[in-house]
Amino acid sequence: MKLLIEKNKMSIFVVLNLLLTIGMNLGHPVTPTLLKSLELPPHVFGLSFAAMCLTNFIFALVWSNVANGMKKTRILMISSIGYAIAQLLFGYALNRYSIYFARLLSGIFAGGFQVGLMSYVVNEAPEDRQSHYITISSIIVSVGAALGFFIGGYLGDVSVRLTFVIQAVFQIVLGIMFYLILGSHEKIEEKMEWSMIRNSNPLKVLQSSRHLMKDVVLILLIVTFTSSVGTTLFDQSFNYYIKDIFNFVPSQNGIIKAITGLFAVVLNVVLIRRRNRKKQGVELGLLKTVFIAMGSLAIIVSFSQTSKPFVGFALAWFGMYTVMIPILQNSVISNKHSVEEGNQLAGLYNSLLMLGKIFGALLTSLIYTISPSSTFMFAGVIFILSFIILLKPEKRMK
């Protein structure tokens, strides 16, 4: 049995990753309904997401350091159980303050998911297959989110709180399975030192990573931040907009994200697998095309006044987003020169991703309160700005 697991551990990882991602997203389609039922103002949606991203940003670097001395499956188990508890608190919250507390707690463990999953690939996948598994993991994020939204949406039509209970049980079971099945096959001698946590001050870690932030890597990290701001503006506004303006029920939100999952599979198979992964210049060229497309589509969405064109163009935007994720991740991680540097780049990537989400969520709260549709316009402008930033390394790649 052990030999069978060792031989197929990456395939098992992919399956468990998919199930874990589905579980993480069960509560998302019912969140706008939960907040509306509590009669909370629109800005609470953005601020609560910003709260989660804040602790995610801080603890992504903690998890990144801890990953050097702890099994990734143990990190995933701890994160799954912690996230389950946080989601139960969120689902049973009665006011904005308990909402904020639950979101802060969720962010701590969400950071563990992201670092744990990416670091597992960096540490356990064969060197020549890491790009492949990062791409697979990125597709899983989109497909798993789509399935999670779809299932969670229909559960939400029955009961909002029941959705969070089912999510919590599912997360706990999956986290334990991750550790019990794959934990004994990790190639790491666990050693935990207080310095790993003490040295995880985000500012200190960013300072110590300055040697990595140069040339193309610096540009990629900058657009990781800007694209994260734009993505958060669009995605968070979309989730609340379809409930607030079009009065969609949770299952309709779930169906939309399920269609997005199909886009994720088709577009990644057609576009991602056809690109030459060995030439970073080709990846950057494709990333620029994706940024322009996302910027243009977001601006079109901002002018869509009825539900059909709004949802149609938004689906196209989400499709391009699923293409962007693996390109950006591969471009950043491919610059590593060692496993430890790979973990560091993974931590930097996730931290900047979360920092972008913090700013994006705060912008969403501000702009949505003034003009709901303008959030999509701002998102479009940010993606066009990301395209312009990417033009800088073009000459170096020739």
Coordinates of N, CA and C in Angstrom, one line a residue, residues 164-392:
F164 N -22.7 26.2 5.9 CA -21.4 26.3 6.6 C -21.1 25.1 7.5
V165 N -22.2 24.5 8.0 CA -21.9 23.2 8.8 C -21.4 22.1 8.0
I166 N -22.0 21.9 6.8 CA -21.5 20.9 5.9 C -20.0 21.2 5.4
Q167 N -19.8 22.5 5.2 CA -18.4 22.9 4.8 C -17.4 22.6 5.8
A168 N -17.7 22.9 7.1 CA -16.8 22.7 8.2 C -16.5 21.2 8.3
V169 N -17.5 20.3 8.3 CA -17.3 18.9 8.4 C -16.4 18.4 7.3
F170 N -16.7 18.8 6.1 CA -16.0 18.4 4.9 C -14.5 18.8 5.0
Q171 N -14.2 20.0 5.4 CA -12.9 20.5 5.5 C -12.1 19.7 6.6
I172 N -12.7 19.4 7.7 CA -12.0 18.7 8.7 C -11.6 17.3 8.2
V173 N -12.5 16.6 7.6 CA -12.3 15.3 7.1 C -11.2 15.3 6.0
L174 N -11.2 16.3 5.1 CA -10.2 16.4 4.0 C -8.8 16.7 4.6
G175 N -8.8 17.6 5.6 CA -7.5 17.9 6.2 C -6.8 16.7 6.8
I176 N -7.6 15.9 7.5 CA -7.1 14.7 8.2 C -6.6 13.7 7.1
M177 N -7.4 13.5 6.1 CA -7.1 12.6 5.0 C -5.8 13.0 4.3
F178 N -5.6 14.3 4.1 CA -4.3 14.8 3.5 C -3.1 14.2 4.3
Y179 N -3.2 14.4 5.6 CA -2.0 14.1 6.5 C -1.9 12.6 6.6
L180 N -3.0 11.9 6.8 CA -2.9 10.4 7.0 C -2.4 9.7 5.8
I181 N -2.8 10.1 4.6 CA -2.5 9.4 3.3 C -1.1 9.8 2.8
L182 N -0.8 11.1 2.8 CA 0.4 11.6 2.2 C 1.5 12.0 3.1
G183 N 1.2 12.2 4.4 CA 2.2 12.7 5.4 C 3.4 11.9 5.5
S184 N 3.3 10.6 5.5 CA 4.5 9.7 5.7 C 5.3 9.6 4.5
H185 N 4.9 10.2 3.4 CA 5.7 10.1 2.2 C 6.4 11.4 1.8
E186 N 6.3 12.4 2.7 CA 7.0 13.6 2.4 C 8.5 13.5 2.7
K187 N 9.3 14.1 1.9 CA 10.8 14.1 2.0 C 11.2 15.2 2.8
I188 N 11.0 15.2 4.1 CA 11.4 16.3 5.0 C 11.6 15.8 6.4
E189 N 12.6 16.3 7.1 CA 12.8 16.0 8.5 C 12.3 17.2 9.2
E190 N 11.2 17.0 10.0 CA 10.5 18.1 10.6 C 11.3 18.6 11.8
K191 N 11.4 19.9 11.8 CA 12.1 20.6 12.9 C 11.5 22.0 13.0
M192 N 11.0 22.3 14.1 CA 10.4 23.6 14.4 C 11.2 24.4 15.3
E193 N 11.5 25.7 14.9 CA 12.2 26.6 15.8 C 11.4 27.9 15.9
W194 N 11.5 28.5 17.1 CA 10.7 29.7 17.3 C 11.2 30.8 16.4
S195 N 12.4 30.7 15.9 CA 12.9 31.8 15.0 C 12.2 31.8 13.7
M196 N 11.6 30.6 13.3 CA 10.8 30.5 12.1 C 9.6 31.5 12.1
I197 N 9.0 31.5 13.3 CA 7.9 32.4 13.5 C 8.3 33.8 13.8
R198 N 9.3 34.0 14.6 CA 9.8 35.3 15.0 C 10.3 36.1 13.8
N199 N 10.9 35.4 12.9 CA 11.4 36.1 11.7 C 10.4 36.2 10.5
S200 N 9.2 36.0 10.9 CA 8.1 36.0 9.8 C 7.4 37.4 9.8
N201 N 8.0 38.4 10.4 CA 7.5 39.8 10.2 C 7.4 40.1 8.7
P202 N 6.3 40.4 8.2 CA 6.2 40.6 6.7 C 7.2 41.6 6.2
L203 N 7.4 42.7 6.9 CA 8.4 43.7 6.4 C 9.8 43.1 6.4
K204 N 10.2 42.3 7.5 CA 11.5 41.8 7.5 C 11.7 40.7 6.4
V205 N 10.7 39.9 6.2 CA 10.8 38.9 5.2 C 10.9 39.5 3.8
L206 N 10.1 40.5 3.5 CA 10.3 41.2 2.3 C 11.6 41.8 2.1
Q207 N 12.2 42.3 3.2 CA 13.5 42.9 3.2 C 14.6 41.9 2.9
S208 N 14.4 40.7 3.5 CA 15.4 39.6 3.3 C 15.3 39.0 1.9
S209 N 14.2 39.2 1.3 CA 14.0 38.7 -0.1 C 14.3 39.7 -1.2
R210 N 15.0 40.7 -0.8 CA 15.3 41.8 -1.8 C 16.2 41.2 -2.9
H211 N 17.0 40.3 -2.6 CA 17.9 39.7 -3.6 C 17.2 39.0 -4.7
L212 N 15.9 38.6 -4.4 CA 15.1 37.9 -5.4 C 14.3 38.9 -6.3
M213 N 14.1 40.1 -5.7 CA 13.2 41.1 -6.4 C 14.1 42.0 -7.3
K214 N 14.4 41.4 -8.5 CA 15.2 42.2 -9.4 C 14.8 41.7 -10.8
D215 N 15.0 42.6 -11.8 CA 14.8 42.3 -13.2 C 13.4 41.8 -13.4
V216 N 13.2 40.7 -14.2 CA 11.9 40.2 -14.6 C 11.1 39.8 -13.3
V217 N 11.8 39.2 -12.3 CA 11.1 38.8 -11.1 C 10.4 40.0 -10.4
L218 N 11.1 41.1 -10.4 CA 10.5 42.3 -9.7 C 9.2 42.7 -10.5
I219 N 9.3 42.7 -11.8 CA 8.2 43.1 -12.7 C 7.0 42.1 -12.4
L220 N 7.3 40.8 -12.4 CA 6.3 39.8 -12.2 C 5.6 40.0 -10.8
L221 N 6.4 40.3 -9.8 CA 5.8 40.5 -8.5 C 5.0 41.7 -8.4
I222 N 5.3 42.8 -9.1 CA 4.5 44.0 -9.2 C 3.2 43.7 -9.8
V223 N 3.2 43.0 -11.0 CA 1.9 42.7 -11.6 C 1.1 41.7 -10.9
T224 N 1.8 40.9 -10.1 CA 1.0 40.0 -9.2 C 0.2 40.8 -8.2
F225 N 0.8 41.9 -7.7 CA 0.0 42.8 -6.8 C -1.1 43.5 -7.6
T226 N -0.7 44.2 -8.7 CA -1.7 45.0 -9.4 C -2.9 44.1 -9.9
S227 N -2.6 42.9 -10.5 CA -3.6 42.1 -11.0 C -4.5 41.5 -9.9
S228 N -3.9 41.4 -8.7 CA -4.7 40.9 -7.6 C -5.7 42.0 -7.1
V229 N -5.3 43.2 -7.2 CA -6.2 44.4 -6.9 C -7.3 44.4 -7.9
G230 N -7.0 44.3 -9.1 CA -8.0 44.3 -10.2 C -9.0 43.1 -10.1
T231 N -8.4 41.9 -9.8 CA -9.2 40.7 -9.7 C -10.2 40.8 -8.5
T232 N -9.7 41.3 -7.4 CA -10.6 41.5 -6.2 C -11.7 42.5 -6.5
L233 N -11.3 43.6 -7.1 CA -12.4 44.6 -7.5 C -13.5 44.0 -8.3
F234 N -13.1 43.2 -9.3 CA -14.1 42.6 -10.2 C -14.9 41.5 -9.5
D235 N -14.1 40.5 -8.9 CA -14.8 39.3 -8.4 C -15.7 39.6 -7.2
Q236 N -15.2 40.4 -6.2 CA -16.0 40.7 -5.1 C -17.2 41.6 -5.4
S237 N -17.0 42.5 -6.3 CA -18.2 43.3 -6.8 C -19.2 42.4 -7.5
F238 N -18.7 41.5 -8.3 CA -19.6 40.6 -9.1 C -20.5 39.8 -8.1
N239 N -19.8 39.2 -7.1 CA -20.6 38.3 -6.2 C -21.7 39.1 -5.5
Y240 N -21.4 40.3 -5.1 CA -22.4 41.1 -4.3 C -23.4 41.8 -5.3
Y241 N -22.9 42.2 -6.5 CA -23.7 42.9 -7.4 C -24.9 42.1 -7.9
I242 N -24.7 40.8 -8.2 CA -25.7 40.0 -8.8 C -26.8 39.7 -7.7
K243 N -26.5 39.8 -6.5 CA -27.5 39.7 -5.4 C -28.1 41.0 -5.1
D244 N -27.3 42.1 -5.1 CA -27.8 43.4 -4.7 C -28.6 44.0 -5.8
I245 N -28.2 43.9 -7.0 CA -28.8 44.6 -8.2 C -29.8 43.7 -8.9
F246 N -29.4 42.5 -9.2 CA -30.2 41.6 -10.0 C -31.0 40.6 -9.1
N247 N -30.7 40.6 -7.8 CA -31.4 39.7 -6.8 C -31.3 38.3 -7.2
F248 N -30.2 37.8 -7.6 CA -29.9 36.4 -7.9 C -29.9 35.6 -6.6
V249 N -30.5 34.4 -6.6 CA -30.4 33.5 -5.4 C -29.0 32.8 -5.5
P250 N -28.6 32.2 -4.3 CA -27.3 31.5 -4.3 C -27.0 30.5 -5.4
S251 N -28.1 29.7 -5.8 CA -27.9 28.7 -6.8 C -27.5 29.3 -8.2
Q252 N -28.1 30.5 -8.5 CA -27.8 31.1 -9.7 C -26.3 31.6 -9.7
N253 N -25.8 32.1 -8.6 CA -24.4 32.4 -8.5 C -23.6 31.1 -8.7
G254 N -24.0 30.0 -8.1 CA -23.3 28.8 -8.3 C -23.2 28.3 -9.7
I255 N -24.3 28.4 -10.4 CA -24.4 28.0 -11.8 C -23.4 28.8 -12.7
I256 N -23.3 30.1 -12.4 CA -22.4 31.0 -13.1 C -21.0 30.6 -12.9
K257 N -20.6 30.3 -11.7 CA -19.3 29.8 -11.4 C -19.0 28.4 -11.9
A258 N -20.0 27.6 -12.0 CA -19.8 26.3 -12.6 C -19.5 26.4 -14.1
I259 N -20.1 27.3 -14.8 CA -19.8 27.6 -16.2 C -18.4 28.1 -16.3
T260 N -18.0 28.9 -15.4 CA -16.6 29.4 -15.3 C -15.6 28.3 -15.2
G261 N -16.0 27.3 -14.4 CA -15.1 26.1 -14.3 C -14.9 25.4 -15.6
L262 N -16.0 25.3 -16.4 CA -15.8 24.7 -17.8 C -14.9 25.5 -18.6
F263 N -15.1 26.8 -18.6 CA -14.1 27.7 -19.3 C -12.7 27.4 -18.9
A264 N -12.5 27.2 -17.6 CA -11.2 27.0 -17.0 C -10.5 25.8 -17.7
V265 N -11.3 24.7 -17.8 CA -10.7 23.5 -18.4 C -10.4 23.7 -19.9
V266 N -11.4 24.2 -20.6 CA -11.2 24.4 -22.1 C -10.1 25.4 -22.4
L267 N -10.1 26.6 -21.8 CA -9.1 27.6 -22.1 C -7.7 27.2 -21.8
N268 N -7.6 26.5 -20.6 CA -6.3 26.1 -20.2 C -5.7 25.0 -21.1
V269 N -6.6 24.1 -21.5 CA -6.2 23.0 -22.4 C -5.7 23.6 -23.8
V270 N -6.5 24.5 -24.3 CA -6.3 25.1 -25.6 C -5.1 26.0 -25.6
L271 N -5.0 26.9 -24.6 CA -4.0 27.9 -24.6 C -2.7 27.5 -23.8
I272 N -2.9 27.1 -22.5 CA -1.8 26.8 -21.7 C -0.9 25.7 -22.2
R273 N -1.5 24.6 -22.6 CA -0.7 23.5 -23.0 C 0.0 23.7 -24.4
R274 N -0.5 24.7 -25.1 CA 0.2 24.9 -26.4 C 1.3 25.9 -26.4
R275 N 1.5 26.6 -25.2 CA 2.6 27.5 -25.1 C 3.9 26.8 -24.8
N276 N 5.0 27.4 -25.2 CA 6.3 26.8 -24.9 C 6.7 27.2 -23.5
R277 N 6.6 26.3 -22.6 CA 6.9 26.7 -21.2 C 8.4 27.0 -21.0
K278 N 9.2 26.6 -21.9 CA 10.7 26.8 -21.7 C 11.1 28.2 -22.1
K279 N 10.3 29.0 -22.7 CA 10.6 30.3 -23.0 C 9.8 31.3 -22.3
Q280 N 10.4 32.0 -21.3 CA 9.6 32.9 -20.4 C 9.0 34.0 -21.2
G281 N 9.7 34.4 -22.3 CA 9.2 35.5 -23.2 C 7.9 35.2 -23.8
V282 N 7.7 33.9 -24.1 CA 6.4 33.5 -24.7 C 5.3 33.6 -23.6
E283 N 5.6 33.2 -22.4 CA 4.7 33.3 -21.3 C 4.3 34.7 -21.0
L284 N 5.3 35.6 -21.0 CA 5.1 37.0 -20.8 C 4.2 37.6 -21.9
G285 N 4.4 37.2 -23.1 CA 3.6 37.7 -24.2 C 2.2 37.3 -24.1
L286 N 1.9 36.0 -23.7 CA 0.6 35.5 -23.4 C -0.1 36.3 -22.3
L287 N 0.7 36.5 -21.2 CA 0.2 37.2 -20.0 C -0.2 38.7 -20.4
K288 N 0.5 39.3 -21.3 CA 0.1 40.7 -21.7 C -1.2 40.6 -22.5
T289 N -1.4 39.6 -23.3 CA -2.6 39.5 -24.1 C -3.8 39.3 -23.1
V290 N -3.6 38.4 -22.1 CA -4.6 38.1 -21.1 C -5.0 39.4 -20.3
F291 N -4.0 40.2 -19.9 CA -4.3 41.4 -19.2 C -5.1 42.4 -20.0
I292 N -4.8 42.6 -21.3 CA -5.5 43.5 -22.2 C -7.0 43.0 -22.3
A293 N -7.1 41.7 -22.5 CA -8.5 41.1 -22.6 C -9.3 41.3 -21.4
M294 N -8.7 41.1 -20.2 CA -9.4 41.2 -18.9 C -9.7 42.7 -18.7
G295 N -8.8 43.6 -19.1 CA -9.1 45.0 -18.9 C -10.3 45.4 -19.8
S296 N -10.3 45.0 -21.0 CA -11.3 45.4 -22.0 C -12.7 44.8 -21.5
L297 N -12.7 43.5 -21.1 CA -13.9 42.9 -20.7 C -14.5 43.5 -19.5
A298 N -13.7 43.9 -18.5 CA -14.1 44.5 -17.3 C -14.8 45.9 -17.6
I299 N -14.2 46.6 -18.5 CA -14.8 47.9 -18.9 C -16.2 47.7 -19.6
I300 N -16.3 46.7 -20.4 CA -17.5 46.4 -21.1 C -18.6 46.0 -20.1
V301 N -18.2 45.2 -19.1 CA -19.1 44.8 -18.0 C -19.7 46.0 -17.3
S302 N -18.8 47.0 -17.1 CA -19.3 48.2 -16.3 C -20.4 48.9 -17.0
F303 N -20.5 48.8 -18.3 CA -21.6 49.5 -19.1 C -22.8 48.6 -19.4
S304 N -22.7 47.3 -18.9 CA -23.8 46.4 -19.1 C -24.9 46.6 -18.1
Q305 N -26.1 47.0 -18.5 CA -27.2 47.4 -17.6 C -28.2 46.3 -17.3
T306 N -28.2 45.2 -18.2 CA -29.1 44.1 -17.9 C -28.4 42.9 -17.6
S307 N -29.0 41.9 -17.0 CA -28.4 40.7 -16.5 C -27.7 39.9 -17.5
K308 N -28.3 39.7 -18.7 CA -27.8 38.8 -19.7 C -26.4 39.2 -20.2
P309 N -26.3 40.4 -20.8 CA -24.9 40.9 -21.2 C -23.9 41.0 -20.1
F310 N -24.4 41.4 -18.9 CA -23.6 41.5 -17.8 C -22.9 40.2 -17.4
V311 N -23.7 39.1 -17.3 CA -23.3 37.8 -17.0 C -22.4 37.2 -18.1
G312 N -22.8 37.5 -19.4 CA -22.1 36.9 -20.5 C -20.7 37.4 -20.6
F313 N -20.5 38.8 -20.5 CA -19.1 39.3 -20.6 C -18.3 39.0 -19.3
A314 N -19.0 38.9 -18.2 CA -18.4 38.5 -16.9 C -17.8 37.1 -17.0
L315 N -18.6 36.2 -17.6 CA -18.1 34.8 -17.8 C -16.8 34.8 -18.7
A316 N -16.8 35.6 -19.7 CA -15.6 35.7 -20.6 C -14.4 36.2 -19.7
W317 N -14.7 37.2 -18.9 CA -13.6 37.7 -18.0 C -13.1 36.6 -17.1
F318 N -14.0 35.9 -16.4 CA -13.6 34.8 -15.5 C -12.8 33.7 -16.3
G319 N -13.2 33.5 -17.6 CA -12.4 32.5 -18.4 C -11.0 33.0 -18.6
M320 N -10.8 34.2 -18.9 CA -9.4 34.8 -19.0 C -8.7 34.7 -17.7
Y321 N -9.4 34.9 -16.6 CA -8.7 34.9 -15.3 C -8.2 33.5 -15.0
T322 N -8.9 32.5 -15.4 CA -8.4 31.1 -15.2 C -7.1 30.8 -16.0
V323 N -6.9 31.5 -17.1 CA -5.7 31.4 -17.9 C -4.6 32.2 -17.3
M324 N -4.9 33.3 -16.7 CA -3.9 34.2 -16.1 C -3.2 33.5 -14.9
I325 N -3.9 32.8 -14.0 CA -3.4 32.2 -12.8 C -2.1 31.3 -13.0
P326 N -2.2 30.3 -13.9 CA -1.0 29.4 -14.0 C 0.2 30.1 -14.7
I327 N -0.1 31.0 -15.6 CA 1.0 31.7 -16.3 C 1.8 32.5 -15.3
L328 N 1.0 33.3 -14.5 CA 1.7 34.1 -13.5 C 2.5 33.3 -12.5
Q329 N 1.8 32.3 -11.9 CA 2.5 31.4 -11.0 C 3.7 30.7 -11.5
N330 N 3.6 30.2 -12.7 CA 4.8 29.5 -13.4 C 5.9 30.5 -13.6
S331 N 5.5 31.7 -14.0 CA 6.6 32.7 -14.4 C 7.4 33.1 -13.1
V332 N 6.7 33.2 -12.0 CA 7.3 33.5 -10.7 C 8.2 32.4 -10.2
I333 N 7.6 31.2 -10.1 CA 8.2 30.1 -9.4 C 9.4 29.5 -10.3
S334 N 9.3 29.7 -11.6 CA 10.4 29.2 -12.5 C 11.7 29.9 -12.3
N335 N 11.7 31.0 -11.6 CA 12.9 31.8 -11.3 C 13.7 31.3 -10.1
K336 N 13.2 30.2 -9.5 CA 13.9 29.7 -8.3 C 15.2 28.9 -8.7
H337 N 16.2 29.0 -7.8 CA 17.5 28.3 -8.0 C 17.7 27.1 -7.0
S338 N 16.7 27.0 -6.0 CA 16.8 26.0 -5.0 C 15.4 25.8 -4.5
V339 N 15.2 24.7 -3.7 CA 13.9 24.4 -3.1 C 13.6 25.4 -2.1
E340 N 14.5 25.9 -1.3 CA 14.3 26.9 -0.3 C 13.9 28.2 -1.0
E341 N 14.6 28.5 -2.1 CA 14.2 29.8 -2.8 C 12.8 29.6 -3.4
G342 N 12.5 28.4 -3.8 CA 11.1 28.2 -4.3 C 10.1 28.4 -3.3
N343 N 10.3 28.0 -2.1 CA 9.4 28.2 -0.9 C 9.3 29.7 -0.7
Q344 N 10.4 30.4 -0.8 CA 10.5 31.9 -0.5 C 9.7 32.6 -1.6
L345 N 9.9 32.2 -2.9 CA 9.1 32.8 -4.0 C 7.6 32.5 -3.8
A346 N 7.3 31.3 -3.4 CA 5.9 31.0 -3.2 C 5.3 31.9 -2.1
G347 N 6.0 32.1 -1.0 CA 5.6 33.0 0.0 C 5.4 34.4 -0.4
L348 N 6.4 34.9 -1.2 CA 6.3 36.3 -1.7 C 5.1 36.4 -2.7
Y349 N 4.9 35.4 -3.5 CA 3.8 35.4 -4.5 C 2.5 35.5 -3.7
N350 N 2.3 34.6 -2.8 CA 1.0 34.6 -2.0 C 0.8 35.8 -1.2
S351 N 1.9 36.4 -0.6 CA 1.8 37.6 0.2 C 1.4 38.8 -0.6
L352 N 2.0 38.9 -1.8 CA 1.6 40.1 -2.7 C 0.2 39.9 -3.2
L353 N -0.1 38.6 -3.4 CA -1.5 38.3 -3.9 C -2.5 38.8 -2.8
M354 N -2.2 38.5 -1.5 CA -3.1 38.9 -0.5 C -3.1 40.4 -0.2
L355 N -1.9 41.0 -0.3 CA -1.8 42.4 -0.2 C -2.6 43.1 -1.2
G356 N -2.6 42.6 -2.5 CA -3.4 43.1 -3.5 C -4.9 43.0 -3.2
K357 N -5.3 41.9 -2.6 CA -6.7 41.6 -2.2 C -7.1 42.6 -1.1
I358 N -6.2 42.9 -0.2 CA -6.6 43.8 0.8 C -6.9 45.2 0.2
F359 N -6.0 45.7 -0.6 CA -6.3 47.0 -1.3 C -7.5 46.9 -2.2
G360 N -7.6 45.8 -2.9 CA -8.8 45.6 -3.8 C -10.1 45.6 -3.0
A361 N -10.1 44.9 -1.9 CA -11.4 44.8 -1.1 C -11.7 46.2 -0.5
L362 N -10.7 46.9 0.0 CA -11.0 48.3 0.5 C -11.5 49.2 -0.6
L363 N -10.9 49.1 -1.8 CA -11.3 49.9 -2.9 C -12.8 49.5 -3.3
T364 N -13.1 48.2 -3.2 CA -14.4 47.8 -3.5 C -15.4 48.4 -2.6
S365 N -15.1 48.4 -1.3 CA -16.0 49.0 -0.3 C -16.3 50.5 -0.6
L366 N -15.2 51.2 -0.9 CA -15.3 52.6 -1.2 C -16.1 52.9 -2.5
I367 N -15.6 52.3 -3.6 CA -16.2 52.6 -4.9 C -17.6 52.0 -5.0
Y368 N -17.9 50.8 -4.5 CA -19.2 50.2 -4.6 C -20.3 51.1 -3.9
T369 N -19.9 51.6 -2.8 CA -20.9 52.5 -2.0 C -21.3 53.7 -2.8
I370 N -20.3 54.2 -3.6 CA -20.6 55.4 -4.4 C -21.3 55.1 -5.7
S371 N -20.8 54.1 -6.4 CA -21.3 53.6 -7.7 C -21.0 52.2 -8.0
P372 N -21.9 51.3 -7.8 CA -21.6 49.8 -7.9 C -21.0 49.4 -9.2
S373 N -21.4 49.9 -10.4 CA -20.9 49.5 -11.7 C -19.5 50.0 -11.9
S374 N -19.1 51.1 -11.2 CA -17.8 51.7 -11.4 C -16.7 50.8 -10.9
T375 N -17.0 49.9 -10.1 CA -15.9 49.0 -9.6 C -15.3 48.2 -10.8
F376 N -16.2 47.8 -11.7 CA -15.7 47.0 -12.9 C -14.9 47.9 -13.8
M377 N -15.2 49.2 -13.9 CA -14.4 50.1 -14.7 C -13.0 50.2 -14.1
F378 N -13.0 50.4 -12.8 CA -11.7 50.6 -12.1 C -10.8 49.3 -12.3
A379 N -11.5 48.1 -12.2 CA -10.8 46.9 -12.4 C -10.2 46.8 -13.8
G380 N -10.9 47.2 -14.8 CA -10.4 47.2 -16.2 C -9.2 48.1 -16.3
V381 N -9.2 49.3 -15.7 CA -8.1 50.2 -15.8 C -6.9 49.6 -15.2
I382 N -7.0 49.0 -14.1 CA -5.9 48.3 -13.4 C -5.3 47.2 -14.2
F383 N -6.1 46.5 -14.9 CA -5.5 45.4 -15.8 C -4.7 46.0 -17.0
I384 N -5.2 47.1 -17.5 CA -4.5 47.8 -18.6 C -3.2 48.3 -18.0
L385 N -3.2 48.8 -16.8 CA -2.0 49.3 -16.2 C -1.0 48.1 -16.0
S386 N -1.5 47.0 -15.6 CA -0.6 45.8 -15.5 C 0.0 45.4 -16.8
F387 N -0.7 45.6 -17.9 CA -0.2 45.3 -19.2 C 1.0 46.3 -19.5
I388 N 0.8 47.5 -19.2 CA 1.8 48.6 -19.4 C 3.1 48.3 -18.6
I389 N 2.9 47.8 -17.4 CA 4.0 47.5 -16.6 C 4.8 46.3 -17.2
L390 N 4.1 45.4 -17.7 CA 4.8 44.2 -18.3 C 5.6 44.5 -19.6
L391 N 5.3 45.7 -20.2 CA 6.0 46.1 -21.4 C 7.5 46.3 -21.1
K392 N 7.8 46.6 -19.8 CA 9.2 47.0 -19.4 C 10.2 45.9 -19.7

